[in-house]
Each structure stands twice: as structure tokens, then as C-alpha cells.
XYZ file of C-alpha atoms in Angstrom:
718
model
C 45.779 -182.169 -33.898
C 46.413 -178.451 -32.997
C 50.063 -178.616 -34.113
C 52.238 -181.366 -35.674
C 55.869 -180.787 -36.311
C 59.360 -182.896 -36.326
C 60.005 -182.279 -32.737
C 56.903 -181.978 -30.992
C 53.102 -182.057 -31.605
C 49.812 -180.779 -29.741
C 46.688 -182.749 -29.715
C 43.363 -182.381 -27.728
C 42.460 -185.184 -25.323
C 39.169 -185.430 -23.326
C 37.722 -182.677 -21.097
C 39.590 -179.752 -22.709
C 43.018 -181.023 -22.227
C 45.698 -180.497 -24.681
C 48.737 -182.532 -24.722
C 52.041 -181.063 -25.682
C 54.399 -184.175 -26.639
C 57.968 -183.901 -27.167
C 59.240 -186.490 -29.664
C 62.138 -185.410 -31.881
C 62.363 -187.355 -35.127
C 65.462 -189.013 -35.928
C 66.973 -188.966 -32.315
C 67.156 -191.332 -29.499
C 66.385 -188.548 -27.041
C 64.600 -185.266 -26.840
C 66.627 -182.050 -26.794
C 66.474 -178.508 -27.206
C 67.846 -177.821 -30.547
C 67.002 -174.780 -32.853
C 64.177 -176.940 -34.423
C 62.694 -177.978 -31.137
C 62.811 -174.180 -29.946
C 61.183 -173.070 -33.042
C 58.370 -175.813 -32.934
C 57.800 -175.003 -29.361
C 56.965 -171.184 -30.177
C 54.706 -172.582 -33.067
C 52.968 -174.913 -30.737
C 52.364 -172.256 -28.076
C 50.807 -170.072 -30.954
C 48.446 -172.814 -31.655
C 47.624 -173.159 -27.906
C 46.905 -169.437 -27.346
C 44.777 -169.308 -30.490
C 42.798 -172.391 -29.810
C 39.271 -172.558 -28.216
C 38.137 -174.856 -25.666
C 41.738 -175.576 -23.943
C 41.249 -175.935 -20.265
C 44.698 -177.166 -19.283
C 47.997 -178.448 -20.886
C 49.750 -181.559 -20.266
C 53.461 -181.907 -21.219
C 54.701 -185.453 -22.158
C 57.639 -186.974 -24.010
C 57.211 -189.706 -26.787
C 60.582 -191.252 -25.803
C 62.103 -193.086 -22.912
C 63.519 -189.751 -21.635
C 61.708 -186.483 -21.215
C 64.245 -183.904 -22.408
C 67.990 -184.216 -21.725
C 68.780 -180.381 -22.074
C 70.214 -178.160 -24.900
C 71.667 -179.292 -27.948
C 75.285 -178.856 -26.888
C 76.731 -179.108 -30.562
C 75.002 -175.758 -31.396
C 76.944 -173.855 -28.624
C 80.052 -173.591 -30.601
C 78.805 -171.360 -33.420
C 76.615 -169.278 -31.109
C 79.434 -168.836 -28.459
C 81.914 -167.828 -30.920
C 79.531 -165.024 -32.248
C 80.126 -163.306 -28.832
C 77.399 -161.774 -26.384
C 74.904 -161.063 -29.301
C 75.106 -164.675 -30.630
C 74.942 -166.151 -27.039
C 71.906 -163.994 -26.205
C 70.191 -165.048 -29.559
C 70.529 -168.660 -28.587
C 68.878 -168.140 -25.183
C 66.273 -165.558 -26.006
C 63.727 -167.471 -27.962
C 63.481 -170.168 -25.482
C 63.244 -167.998 -22.557
C 60.356 -166.284 -24.341
C 58.918 -169.745 -24.981
C 59.030 -170.733 -21.270
C 57.456 -167.453 -20.217
C 54.716 -167.804 -22.666
C 54.241 -171.308 -21.284
C 54.129 -170.213 -17.693
C 51.737 -167.524 -18.571
C 49.062 -169.595 -20.495
C 45.440 -168.658 -19.199
C 45.120 -172.428 -18.167
C 46.923 -174.678 -15.762
C 49.978 -176.814 -16.908
C 51.358 -179.984 -15.557
C 54.322 -182.026 -16.867
C 54.903 -185.814 -16.699
C 58.586 -186.312 -16.220
C 59.884 -189.520 -17.289
C 63.722 -190.683 -17.626
C 65.680 -187.614 -17.503
C 64.827 -183.858 -17.393
C 68.103 -182.147 -17.128
C 69.294 -178.767 -17.937
C 66.695 -176.955 -20.242
C 64.763 -179.960 -20.080
C 64.077 -179.480 -16.281
C 63.833 -175.709 -16.866
C 60.723 -176.205 -19.118
C 59.295 -178.414 -16.064
C 59.819 -175.394 -13.924
C 57.926 -173.216 -16.042
C 54.932 -175.496 -15.695
C 52.629 -175.122 -12.636
C 52.674 -178.869 -11.433
C 55.439 -181.440 -11.930
C 54.684 -185.289 -11.532
C 57.880 -187.527 -11.854
C 58.256 -191.186 -12.507
C 59.868 -193.240 -9.692
C 62.789 -194.125 -12.005
C 63.337 -190.497 -13.436
C 66.121 -188.001 -12.506
C 65.940 -184.242 -12.764
C 68.620 -181.613 -12.284
C 70.508 -178.565 -13.590
C 74.087 -179.788 -14.623
C 75.202 -176.776 -16.600
C 78.167 -176.049 -14.197
C 79.714 -179.285 -15.616
C 79.965 -177.358 -18.930
C 81.308 -174.391 -17.161
C 78.033 -172.800 -17.572
C 74.879 -171.774 -15.562
C 71.312 -172.477 -16.288
C 70.336 -170.113 -19.005
C 66.575 -170.672 -19.410
C 65.279 -169.536 -16.152
C 66.954 -172.246 -13.765
C 68.553 -169.573 -11.390
C 65.194 -167.678 -11.372
C 62.450 -170.306 -11.106
C 64.414 -173.098 -8.911
C 65.006 -170.676 -6.049
C 61.327 -169.569 -6.005
C 60.172 -173.129 -6.017
C 62.539 -174.914 -3.539
C 64.113 -171.940 -1.792
C 67.537 -170.086 -2.056
C 69.647 -172.590 -0.063
C 68.306 -175.781 -1.968
C 68.555 -174.001 -5.322
C 72.071 -172.903 -4.807
C 73.166 -176.268 -3.597
C 71.481 -178.133 -6.627
C 72.727 -175.653 -9.430
C 76.246 -175.316 -8.038
C 76.785 -178.996 -7.522
C 75.172 -179.740 -10.834
C 74.169 -183.276 -9.715
C 71.372 -185.269 -10.947
C 68.536 -185.620 -8.373
C 66.516 -188.849 -7.760
C 62.754 -188.694 -7.176
C 62.787 -188.948 -3.315
C 65.316 -185.952 -3.239
C 63.210 -183.957 -5.663
C 60.170 -184.589 -3.716
C 61.663 -183.652 -0.336
C 62.875 -180.398 -1.799
C 59.388 -179.683 -3.322
C 60.963 -179.617 -6.836
C 58.203 -182.024 -7.790
C 54.673 -182.379 -6.562
C 54.296 -186.103 -6.830
C 56.425 -189.299 -7.528
C 54.432 -192.261 -9.105
C 55.281 -195.549 -10.616
C 56.536 -195.148 -14.255
C 53.453 -197.010 -15.656
C 51.136 -194.795 -13.912
C 53.044 -191.380 -14.820
C 50.502 -190.076 -17.371
C 47.422 -191.076 -15.510
C 48.633 -189.451 -12.431
C 49.730 -186.162 -14.235
C 46.103 -185.927 -15.818
C 44.385 -186.409 -12.667
C 46.495 -183.675 -10.984
C 45.593 -181.610 -14.114
C 42.011 -182.274 -13.813
C 42.041 -181.171 -10.233
C 43.695 -177.842 -11.172
C 40.937 -177.234 -13.906
C 38.256 -177.997 -11.423
C 39.745 -175.283 -8.968
C 40.658 -177.753 -6.411
C 44.221 -176.425 -6.638
C 45.169 -172.841 -6.838
C 47.537 -172.859 -9.618
C 47.448 -168.949 -10.181
C 48.841 -168.460 -6.585
C 51.883 -170.893 -7.047
C 52.464 -169.290 -10.522
C 52.562 -165.770 -8.838
C 55.380 -166.956 -6.602
C 57.664 -167.915 -9.348
C 57.026 -164.459 -11.026
C 57.547 -162.444 -7.931
C 60.569 -161.301 -5.818
C 61.640 -163.917 -3.301
C 60.568 -162.742 0.251
C 63.818 -162.625 1.933
C 64.612 -159.596 4.175
C 68.164 -158.018 3.805
C 69.586 -159.899 6.953
C 68.356 -163.263 5.733
C 69.719 -162.642 2.217
C 73.056 -161.356 3.397
C 73.625 -164.479 5.597
C 72.359 -166.767 3.100
C 74.403 -165.677 -0.062
C 77.585 -164.719 2.022
C 77.983 -168.243 3.429
C 76.750 -169.894 0.178
C 79.168 -167.923 -2.028
C 82.067 -168.587 0.148
C 81.349 -172.277 0.534
C 80.691 -172.693 -3.291
C 83.806 -170.782 -4.290
C 85.907 -172.946 -2.077
C 84.589 -175.951 -3.211
C 84.828 -175.003 -6.988
C 88.203 -173.176 -6.976
C 89.210 -170.455 -9.001
C 89.503 -172.441 -12.372
C 85.700 -173.318 -12.344
C 83.868 -169.766 -12.125
C 80.335 -170.842 -13.107
C 79.135 -172.155 -9.602
C 79.869 -168.760 -8.008
C 78.138 -167.188 -11.170
C 75.124 -169.123 -10.603
C 75.015 -168.122 -6.882
C 75.430 -164.486 -7.970
C 72.612 -164.791 -10.428
C 70.202 -165.995 -7.680
C 71.533 -163.171 -5.458
C 71.155 -160.137 -7.777
C 67.866 -161.483 -8.919
C 66.025 -162.465 -5.770
C 64.570 -158.954 -5.144
C 63.345 -158.643 -8.678
C 60.400 -160.012 -10.611
C 60.866 -162.860 -13.038
C 61.385 -160.780 -16.310
C 64.084 -158.588 -14.667
C 65.692 -161.648 -12.838
C 66.094 -163.503 -16.277
C 67.858 -160.645 -17.624
C 70.560 -160.910 -14.752
C 70.694 -164.616 -15.442
C 71.429 -164.059 -18.998
C 74.279 -161.587 -18.171
C 75.924 -164.304 -15.837
C 75.540 -166.916 -18.617
C 77.160 -164.829 -21.199
C 80.055 -164.127 -18.774
C 80.461 -167.908 -18.346
C 79.957 -168.753 -21.961
C 82.930 -166.554 -22.957
C 85.423 -167.968 -20.454
C 88.121 -170.665 -21.380
C 86.711 -173.018 -18.992
C 83.321 -173.212 -20.848
C 85.071 -173.600 -23.955
C 87.093 -176.559 -22.806
C 84.293 -178.235 -21.039
C 82.034 -177.912 -23.868
C 84.518 -179.497 -25.938
C 85.150 -182.235 -23.606
C 81.474 -183.123 -23.616
C 81.646 -183.255 -27.428
C 84.887 -185.116 -27.285
C 83.321 -187.538 -24.991
C 80.393 -188.157 -27.269
C 82.836 -188.475 -30.145
C 84.887 -191.286 -28.499
C 81.662 -193.050 -27.473
C 80.424 -193.116 -31.016
C 83.975 -194.646 -32.141
C 83.485 -197.292 -29.354
C 79.884 -197.957 -30.303
C 81.081 -198.409 -33.951
C 83.701 -200.937 -32.944
C 81.130 -202.862 -30.798
C 78.984 -203.135 -33.956
C 81.684 -204.913 -35.657
C 81.958 -207.608 -33.115
C 80.747 -210.966 -34.303
C 79.365 -212.073 -31.029
C 78.572 -210.623 -27.549
C 80.942 -211.196 -24.508
C 78.728 -213.475 -22.228
C 81.361 -214.914 -19.958
C 84.857 -213.621 -18.908
C 87.697 -214.533 -16.873
C 90.568 -212.851 -15.190
C 93.870 -214.506 -14.540
C 95.742 -213.010 -11.383
C 93.485 -212.134 -8.521
C 94.736 -209.658 -6.016
C 93.656 -205.982 -5.928
C 93.790 -205.597 -9.682
C 92.316 -208.925 -10.700
C 89.510 -208.276 -7.981
C 88.843 -204.897 -9.274
C 88.222 -206.142 -12.806
C 86.237 -209.008 -11.581
C 84.071 -206.580 -9.677
C 83.568 -204.199 -12.405
C 82.649 -207.115 -14.885
C 80.312 -208.644 -12.338
C 78.740 -205.398 -11.280
C 77.836 -204.471 -14.877
C 76.267 -207.988 -15.473
C 79.002 -210.282 -17.227
C 79.838 -213.411 -14.976
C 83.621 -213.782 -14.537
C 86.122 -216.471 -13.356
C 88.760 -215.015 -11.226
C 91.741 -217.430 -11.310
C 95.014 -217.482 -9.338
C 97.588 -219.898 -8.358
C 97.374 -219.113 -4.745
C 94.323 -219.073 -2.493
C 95.772 -216.100 -0.884
C 95.409 -214.190 -4.112
C 91.861 -215.431 -4.439
C 90.952 -214.067 -1.034
C 92.738 -210.733 -1.751
C 90.591 -210.374 -4.883
C 87.376 -211.322 -3.221
C 88.266 -208.996 -0.397
C 88.665 -206.142 -2.939
C 85.430 -206.743 -4.754
C 83.578 -207.139 -1.202
C 85.111 -203.865 -0.016
C 83.840 -201.849 -3.001
C 80.329 -203.504 -2.920
C 79.931 -202.839 0.841
C 80.640 -199.211 0.332
C 77.891 -198.967 -2.198
C 75.462 -200.767 0.224
C 76.582 -198.473 3.143
C 75.800 -195.202 0.877
C 72.477 -196.693 -0.022
C 73.329 -197.099 -3.619
C 72.970 -200.821 -3.600
C 70.825 -203.198 -1.633
C 72.535 -206.258 0.272
C 70.504 -208.537 -2.057
C 71.979 -206.945 -5.263
C 75.366 -207.084 -3.642
C 74.871 -210.843 -3.243
C 73.965 -211.009 -6.758
C 77.058 -209.354 -8.062
C 79.389 -211.650 -5.846
C 77.577 -214.694 -7.362
C 78.689 -213.596 -10.822
C 82.314 -213.954 -9.401
C 83.534 -217.417 -9.706
C 86.841 -217.898 -7.665
C 88.991 -220.818 -9.034
C 92.536 -221.984 -8.652
C 92.128 -224.292 -11.930
C 91.277 -223.849 -15.560
C 88.020 -225.820 -15.229
C 85.516 -224.179 -17.570
C 87.947 -221.781 -19.459
C 86.868 -223.494 -22.749
C 83.569 -221.720 -22.334
C 84.645 -218.144 -21.708
C 84.654 -215.393 -24.466
C 87.374 -213.160 -23.312
C 90.237 -213.718 -20.800
C 91.971 -210.673 -19.135
C 95.582 -211.620 -18.024
C 96.375 -209.453 -14.972
C 99.537 -211.268 -13.498
C 102.796 -209.649 -12.321
C 104.238 -207.109 -14.842
C 106.962 -209.342 -15.917
C 107.497 -210.375 -19.581
C 108.627 -213.938 -18.860
C 105.714 -214.769 -16.352
C 103.231 -213.011 -18.664
C 104.813 -215.293 -21.595
C 104.462 -218.441 -19.493
C 100.791 -217.586 -18.290
C 99.624 -216.536 -21.771
C 100.937 -219.540 -23.478
C 99.355 -221.775 -20.690
C 95.967 -220.009 -20.992
C 95.880 -220.150 -24.795
C 95.994 -224.144 -24.533
C 92.933 -224.030 -22.238
C 90.520 -221.838 -24.152
C 88.503 -222.356 -27.265
C 90.196 -221.298 -30.591
C 87.703 -218.546 -30.574
C 88.593 -216.996 -27.232
C 90.145 -213.418 -27.046
C 92.957 -213.000 -24.783
C 93.820 -209.675 -23.445
C 96.687 -208.563 -21.337
C 96.461 -205.964 -18.783
C 99.941 -204.801 -19.156
C 100.895 -201.181 -18.599
C 104.085 -201.117 -20.551
C 105.041 -204.440 -22.146
C 104.908 -204.484 -25.709
C 101.699 -206.356 -27.218
C 103.871 -207.694 -30.150
C 106.570 -208.933 -27.716
C 103.985 -210.702 -25.519
C 102.318 -212.278 -28.713
C 105.496 -214.172 -29.570
C 104.886 -217.474 -27.916
C 101.225 -217.588 -28.979
C 99.771 -219.680 -31.644
C 96.677 -217.224 -32.296
C 98.259 -213.836 -32.133
C 95.233 -212.475 -34.143
C 93.209 -213.263 -30.925
C 95.529 -211.416 -28.543
C 95.736 -207.688 -27.803
C 96.245 -205.288 -24.587
C 93.478 -204.256 -22.172
C 95.140 -201.852 -19.969
C 92.793 -200.802 -16.939
C 93.876 -198.023 -14.556
C 93.911 -198.332 -10.926
C 91.619 -198.276 -9.042
C 89.551 -200.037 -11.743
C 85.995 -199.124 -10.327
C 86.861 -195.409 -10.303
C 89.283 -194.776 -13.356
C 86.978 -194.762 -16.425
C 89.509 -195.302 -19.177
C 90.564 -198.579 -20.825
C 93.403 -198.567 -23.277
C 92.639 -201.165 -26.046
C 95.962 -201.871 -27.453
C 96.250 -203.415 -31.025
C 99.269 -205.502 -31.884
C 100.579 -205.872 -35.374
C 98.851 -209.230 -35.743
C 95.745 -208.415 -33.738
C 92.328 -208.957 -35.828
C 89.776 -206.348 -36.070
C 87.352 -208.755 -34.627
C 89.349 -209.132 -31.483
C 89.575 -205.421 -31.113
C 85.831 -205.113 -31.649
C 85.005 -207.720 -29.038
C 87.249 -206.245 -26.307
C 85.745 -202.815 -26.991
C 82.331 -204.123 -26.608
C 83.395 -205.857 -23.391
C 84.796 -202.525 -22.157
C 81.752 -200.745 -23.127
C 79.632 -203.232 -21.158
C 81.876 -202.683 -18.104
C 80.970 -198.992 -18.226
C 84.366 -198.009 -19.424
C 85.691 -195.516 -21.864
C 87.383 -197.548 -24.490
C 90.074 -195.950 -26.611
C 91.952 -198.080 -29.191
C 95.735 -197.372 -29.595
C 98.397 -198.989 -31.396
C 101.561 -200.667 -29.691
C 104.675 -199.030 -28.597
C 106.382 -198.847 -25.404
C 104.107 -197.349 -22.775
C 101.302 -197.325 -25.291
C 99.613 -193.817 -25.118
C 99.041 -192.945 -21.607
C 102.246 -194.072 -20.003
C 104.363 -192.951 -23.022
C 103.062 -189.498 -22.583
C 103.023 -189.505 -18.653
C 106.805 -190.418 -18.246
C 108.140 -187.429 -20.283
C 106.258 -185.311 -17.653
C 108.036 -187.340 -14.891
C 111.259 -186.564 -16.668
C 110.527 -182.790 -16.651
C 110.017 -183.154 -12.957
C 113.248 -185.296 -12.415
C 115.146 -182.567 -14.225
C 113.656 -179.708 -12.076
C 114.534 -181.529 -8.918
C 118.217 -182.118 -10.399
C 118.480 -178.495 -10.981
C 117.505 -177.525 -7.432
C 113.796 -177.168 -7.461
C 111.777 -178.262 -4.251
C 109.631 -181.153 -5.274
C 106.929 -179.924 -2.734
C 106.966 -176.726 -4.708
C 106.598 -178.395 -7.886
C 103.583 -180.302 -6.626
C 102.093 -177.037 -5.396
C 102.337 -175.128 -8.556
C 101.115 -178.233 -10.689
C 98.070 -178.737 -8.457
C 97.539 -174.806 -8.702
C 97.814 -175.345 -12.605
C 94.806 -178.087 -12.364
C 96.417 -181.397 -11.798
C 94.546 -183.448 -9.022
C 98.028 -184.279 -7.441
C 101.468 -182.879 -8.183
C 104.217 -185.190 -9.737
C 105.938 -186.310 -6.559
C 102.629 -187.153 -4.919
C 101.476 -188.989 -8.104
C 104.620 -191.021 -8.296
C 103.883 -192.054 -4.634
C 100.544 -193.143 -5.434
C 101.438 -194.905 -8.620
C 104.450 -196.624 -6.687
C 108.024 -195.577 -7.181
C 109.127 -199.066 -7.975
C 106.405 -199.545 -10.501
C 107.594 -196.110 -11.910
C 111.282 -197.069 -11.965
C 110.614 -200.194 -13.927
C 108.158 -198.207 -16.344
C 110.926 -195.568 -16.845
C 113.414 -198.143 -17.923
C 110.883 -199.642 -20.480
C 110.564 -196.140 -21.873
C 114.229 -195.437 -21.799
C 114.829 -198.569 -23.718
C 112.099 -197.841 -26.277
C 112.978 -194.268 -26.785
C 116.603 -193.654 -25.723
C 117.141 -190.453 -27.490
C 114.448 -188.667 -25.422
C 113.859 -190.711 -22.416
C 117.366 -192.198 -21.630
C 118.779 -190.640 -18.459
C 122.274 -189.226 -17.845
C 121.872 -188.490 -14.121
C 120.302 -190.208 -11.334
C 116.852 -189.243 -10.966
C 114.858 -188.444 -7.683
C 112.751 -191.675 -8.253
C 115.874 -193.628 -8.573
C 117.187 -192.296 -5.197
C 113.769 -193.040 -3.424
C 113.846 -196.486 -5.009
C 117.297 -197.368 -3.781
C 116.226 -196.280 -0.274
C 113.228 -198.555 -0.438
C 110.870 -195.789 -0.358
C 108.231 -196.948 -2.795
C 105.398 -194.559 -1.907
C 101.927 -195.076 -0.427
C 102.275 -198.982 -0.531
C 105.007 -199.124 2.107
C 104.343 -195.791 3.880
C 107.434 -193.803 2.395
C 108.050 -192.062 -0.785
C 108.840 -188.521 -1.594
C 106.443 -187.911 1.463
C 105.659 -190.316 4.425
C 102.239 -191.652 4.752
C 99.959 -191.763 7.988
C 96.348 -192.968 8.076
C 93.733 -190.125 8.542
C 90.419 -190.724 10.645
C 88.965 -192.594 7.827
C 91.801 -194.927 7.409
C 92.969 -193.432 4.221
C 96.729 -192.740 3.471
C 97.556 -188.956 4.378
C 100.889 -187.531 2.972
C 103.214 -185.907 5.407
C 106.392 -183.867 4.596
C 109.683 -185.376 5.692
C 113.091 -184.106 5.871
C 114.209 -187.692 5.034
C 113.686 -187.307 1.244
C 115.695 -184.093 1.099
C 118.519 -185.729 2.939
C 118.486 -188.667 0.422
C 118.300 -186.295 -2.628
C 120.982 -183.858 -1.377
C 123.900 -185.505 -2.766
C 122.271 -185.938 -6.283
C 120.740 -182.556 -7.006
C 122.016 -178.935 -7.287
C 121.658 -176.435 -4.399
C 118.059 -175.610 -3.642
C 116.942 -172.413 -5.564
C 113.461 -170.824 -6.216
C 112.090 -171.124 -9.717
C 109.084 -168.792 -11.243
C 106.051 -170.949 -11.375
C 105.753 -170.383 -15.067
C 109.144 -171.948 -15.663
C 108.005 -174.916 -13.620
C 104.734 -175.217 -15.769
C 106.587 -174.905 -18.931
C 109.352 -177.503 -18.067
C 106.674 -179.971 -16.843
C 104.249 -179.504 -19.744
C 106.571 -179.121 -22.881
C 107.517 -182.800 -22.614
C 104.092 -184.066 -22.225
C 102.758 -181.993 -25.139
C 105.635 -182.860 -27.574
C 105.286 -186.597 -26.903
C 101.522 -186.557 -27.357
C 101.942 -184.756 -30.749
C 104.368 -187.634 -31.818
C 101.962 -190.030 -30.937
C 99.361 -188.512 -33.098
C 101.645 -188.177 -35.907
C 102.838 -191.749 -35.609
C 99.276 -193.065 -35.542
C 99.444 -194.351 -31.995
C 96.220 -192.665 -31.419
C 93.757 -191.727 -34.023
C 92.633 -188.260 -33.169
C 93.336 -185.399 -30.803
C 89.964 -185.979 -29.177
C 90.923 -189.642 -28.386
C 94.117 -188.245 -27.140
C 92.847 -185.724 -24.888
C 90.094 -187.827 -23.492
C 92.646 -190.638 -22.601
C 94.697 -188.318 -20.615
C 91.723 -186.643 -18.725
C 90.268 -190.122 -17.955
C 93.535 -191.922 -17.505
C 95.645 -189.712 -15.366
C 93.493 -186.599 -14.510
C 94.729 -184.082 -16.752
C 92.749 -180.744 -15.828
C 89.456 -180.848 -17.361
C 88.978 -177.235 -17.422
C 91.928 -177.083 -19.878
C 90.192 -179.454 -22.291
C 92.860 -181.697 -22.786
C 96.607 -181.038 -24.153
C 95.573 -180.483 -27.688
C 92.914 -178.223 -26.664
C 95.465 -176.312 -24.454
C 97.957 -176.018 -27.390
C 95.010 -174.762 -29.515
C 94.112 -172.083 -26.795
C 97.480 -170.781 -26.177
C 98.409 -170.930 -29.821
C 101.352 -173.178 -31.288
C 103.309 -170.442 -32.205
C 103.697 -169.518 -28.455
C 103.937 -173.125 -27.549
C 107.020 -173.352 -29.971
C 108.675 -170.248 -28.393
C 107.869 -171.887 -25.015
C 109.742 -175.124 -25.765
C 112.599 -173.334 -27.606
C 113.296 -171.423 -24.275
C 114.203 -174.920 -22.836
C 115.895 -176.398 -25.737
C 118.984 -177.029 -23.981
C 117.451 -179.570 -21.792
C 117.401 -182.014 -24.551
C 115.172 -183.901 -27.093
C 112.042 -183.972 -24.871
C 111.825 -180.210 -25.284
C 111.912 -180.210 -28.919
C 108.635 -179.581 -30.942
C 107.964 -181.853 -33.874
C 108.545 -180.589 -37.504
C 104.914 -180.884 -37.735
C 104.206 -178.724 -34.818
C 106.490 -176.142 -36.285
C 104.816 -176.279 -39.585
C 101.333 -175.756 -37.832
C 102.698 -172.974 -35.667
C 104.034 -171.095 -38.704
C 100.761 -171.586 -40.761
C 98.311 -170.838 -37.760
C 96.822 -174.379 -37.897
C 95.031 -175.869 -34.773
C 94.367 -179.501 -33.793
C 90.694 -178.983 -33.607
C 90.358 -176.794 -36.530
C 87.364 -174.636 -36.445
C 85.538 -176.613 -33.517
């Protein structure tokens, strides 16, 4: 053994080959934390000093190679400014250069995932052999960053400028076939043959059959592009990347800039350019927010796994009541992730619609090459359509997804409780109706709770798990475990009108209604909020949700919180509803809808909406964009703060992730609480007070005022 540490080891194999094996103790995956970086330096010391080493093989002792840097270490380094950021990057850049400069050939065996720094160390090797189930990539842009350990330097020298720019700017994981086609790896082999194949390749390099020095020199030299080729390549690439990323995500353009400014330089000089661009990105609010989101996502996943461990049994069989589009979506998601599910409806038309929905989603996956026809058949076979309750005594969980009407739900829930075992958990996919109210006719309310999916089910990651007053811990644990198994992000909240997401969304809609009432153009509001980062503006969002659905939910919210959400005027949504303009579902809402070339609804501006609104709103006038933003966001932020203070949601992280996963709150802002921390609660309170005349929705809580006065933040020192 040449070196043995807690993160990696180096031992001699036959024929002068040294194996450098990554196996971080106490962790399920390998990552480049400070310990791994330090030990890699020591391992390289040992390799450089050892006699008889003819080649080096890099391997992993885990099911994945290396998933990247340890993101939890970014906060402290980034807050230390440029010097702290450089310090975080320098040691491993030195390590990868030393690895690349070893006087013997190097080969890496890539299993599982090699992402970020994990792929950058692979690029430092002479040859790369990849398992047929592995994935590689440089996803740093998803954190608002760029590769910082040579990714923008080595990848373009390995695969070419265009492919490197595309890989890095998109941040996607690459499958073996794509990696091989791009020449990012030299071979793809079955996973059980990976080490054997890598050793054979290394032996060939040692024997002189392969010229590893020549390919190493390519990685260390300028890229041979003439000025005209470079101008064309970088001008078009930066324009395309910039348009795709948008002004709120600077890192993709910074990555292309790093390649552009470094292509004429040798490796070491180009690495300095990369570091400059990395430091620039690391100091942006976008990086701070996206790194925070990554950590929040880990935190909510940990909470969900904690709930899953409390479950007394696994969910092996499920059922959904009410087919249709929502029921079909739930059935698809359950079956696709491996849990057989009964799909019951009282009408064959509903069954047919549910099966059609599942079939449509699966067919798209097959068409895109992400699923075979055989696998599609297996998924559909896990969905059992039925018009009866036969076999319901054998299911572990039933998801009720019938029409959003309390009387109908009461009848259905009471009926199904009599058809299942005493142990079965029943969950209502309600978006607004109180769980405690729905539990009233049930004999076993401890086995009842909410499981609120968002539409479309297969695309929206969030599931709100709503606990009623009598819901047992075990029922919550089982349903969270089921949500986890379905590949969803489960967040447990307490019962109240609208629960968490809708309770916070409708004050946002109320801000919109008041703006329109006061003379704002709804199209201008949409444009301002989309520029602020929302995927769609509030008028467009209402059309997508369904204005009839929205009006019903507004009534529920007004009844639950009359002081804040009761209306003293006819809202724009009420006007559209009375005119039977329900949004995309019937082709007319705030906008009209036509089919585009792909058959998807495309919004088209129409004067009809303005004519309908005219008798109910003030004369049209221009609003400053900042006033629009403030009037839209203050009600949402104050209501979310109330939810946290009332214990509806347990933590700022869960609240922020719920809004990002549930309604598309702009990720680059990190969530509402992260946004409040970023602008400062003192500034937010001033912002809210400017609009105090608009009513209770615009009044910060006393706790918010206390935090503003004392300089507290929601995330503390994070």
C-alpha cells in the first residue's frame, strides 16, 4: 500500500500498475470535500516518490465514481470573497495538473456518476473508460457556477469547442453513447467488465501501443483555431447561450467566455482565466440562491427520508379513486415508478380518459427514446382499471381524486373506508378543502390525510402531504414513503384553508386583481413578472390553472381568511368567470388560445377581455415596474411568513422549496425567504409600508418587524 487514507488509497497491482481508489468513509458517495482534496495531494506525493510505477488506474470503491464537489463547503468559502474562493479551487487544480503531468500513463474507470469535479478529474487522465450504465457531465451552471477545476480548459481540447460549450452551458448529464460519440470517453463497456477493460487499455499505453504523451500534449496546448473560425464559433455560441439562459443566469455565458478567452493559451494560463470567471459567478446572487436551493433540496429530502423510516410497512399496492386526467396522471406516476395501482371510476368514460392520459405520457417517452415499447407495456400492466371496489381490501393506500366538492368527497371517502382494511391509509388529493372537514364522516380519521398533487402530475415534483388534527404519525410516514417511491418531493404541512401553496398563491392573485382594478394592464403585469423570473405572469397562470377553479379556490380562501382575502370589489377573475372565459380549458380566458404547430395551446391577446373588464376597473394608466413587483410580491411574502409562524410549514427551506417545486417561484431568487434575506427584512418592511393603504395583505407580521429591527434573517448564517 503506497497510501491509505479516509477518502482514498493507492496500492500496487501487477505489472507496475498503481490503483488510486476513491472510497470516502462514512459517505454513500465520493465527493471532493477538503479531506478528499488533501488526501489526493498526499496520494500524488506517494505516486511521484514511488519506484517501479508504470501506470496509474483510477477507480471508485462505491457504486458511483465521484459526484462532484462538496457543496456544503461552498458557503464559507464564497463568503470569504475572491481569496476564499480561489483558495477552495487552487489545491485541486494543482492536484489535477500533477495527475495529468505524471511521467506514466493514466486511465480512469468511470462507474455510476462522474459529475462536476468528478468528471474534471477524469479529464485530467489520459484515457477514460465508461461503464454502460454510467453518466458524466459538468452541471455547475445549475448552481449558477462554471466548472472550476479545468472543465472549461480540458473539455474543449478533448471534444472540441462547440461540443464543450454545449455540454457545459446546458449542464446536462451525458449518457455513454453521447459521451463516446463526442470522444469524451475512449470506450464504453458493460459495468461488470469495467475494471478489466480499463486495465487492458492501461497495459496497452504502458507497452507503447498508444501514444498517451501526444494526447496529453493536446490538452496542455492552445486550441488550433484560426481567428475567423474562433470568431464564428464564439459569436454564435455566446448569442445562442445568452438567449437560452436569459439575463438572470449569467454562468452559461461565463463558461463560454472562459473557453473563448483561454483557447489561445496553454493549460496553466487558461486555468487562470477559468478561475477569474468562476470567482465572478460565485459572487453573484444567482449562485448564492442556487447553491442555497441545492442545500435546501438535500434538507427536504432528508426530512422525507426520516418520515419514510418511521413507516411501519412499505406501500406495495395502491389505488386511485376518480380517473380522468388527474387520476390517470397519478396512476401513471405510481405504475411508472413500480407500484401497481387500481384506477377506479364510476363511469367507463372516466376510465378511458385516465388510461388515455397514462398512454399519452408513456408514448412520448417511447418516441423520445427514453422508454422501450416493452417497458411501456409493463407500466400499463401495473394500472388496473376498474368500475368496482373488488380487491380494495388488499391495497395499502387509496388516493381520492374526485371532483373538488366537499359533499361528493364526503360520500366517496365514507364509501371507500367501508371497502378497505382497517389498516389502509386514505389520502385526499384536494387542493383547498380542509382535511379536518373531510375527515368528519370517517370512522378512522387517524388513517386519513391530504396528498395534494400538482398538475400535470408527471411533471410537477411537489406533493403536499397535509396532516389533519387526528392524522396519525404512521399515516403521514406511509404517504411520504409512497410519495418518495413515486419520485416526488414530499413536504408535510398542517391543515388550513389552501394548505401552504394555495394559501400563499392566492394573495399573489389578490395583488394582481387590485392592480387591474386600479388601472394596470394585465398584459403588462404578466410581462413584468415574467421578467422578474416567473415562468408565466399571473393572468396567464390563472388561464392555465382554470379561472373556474381559481374562483372556487378564492371563495374558500376568503371564507377562511376574511380579513385579508375577502373582496370588496369584483375581481378580474370574477368578470372572466361570469363571461364563461375559463382559460385554456375552453380556449378563452384573459387571453384567447389557439393550437400551435405541435398542437399545444398558444395564448393570443384579445380585446374581448379588456372590453369585459372596462366597467369594473379604473382608467388604464402606466405603473412603474417596481410598483407592480412590490404589489404582487408583498402579499405572497407576508402570507408565507404567517404560515411559518403558525406552524403550517416547519422550516424556511421547506416553504421555499414548496413554492419553487409547486408554482415555479424563480429559482435564481432562491425562494421567498431567501429573497427576503437577500433584500433585507428592513427594506421589505419599508416596501410593504408603502402600500399599507391596500389592506391587511400588505401588513408585515409583528415577527417580521421584530426581525427587521434586530437584523435577523430566516436562514441565519447559511
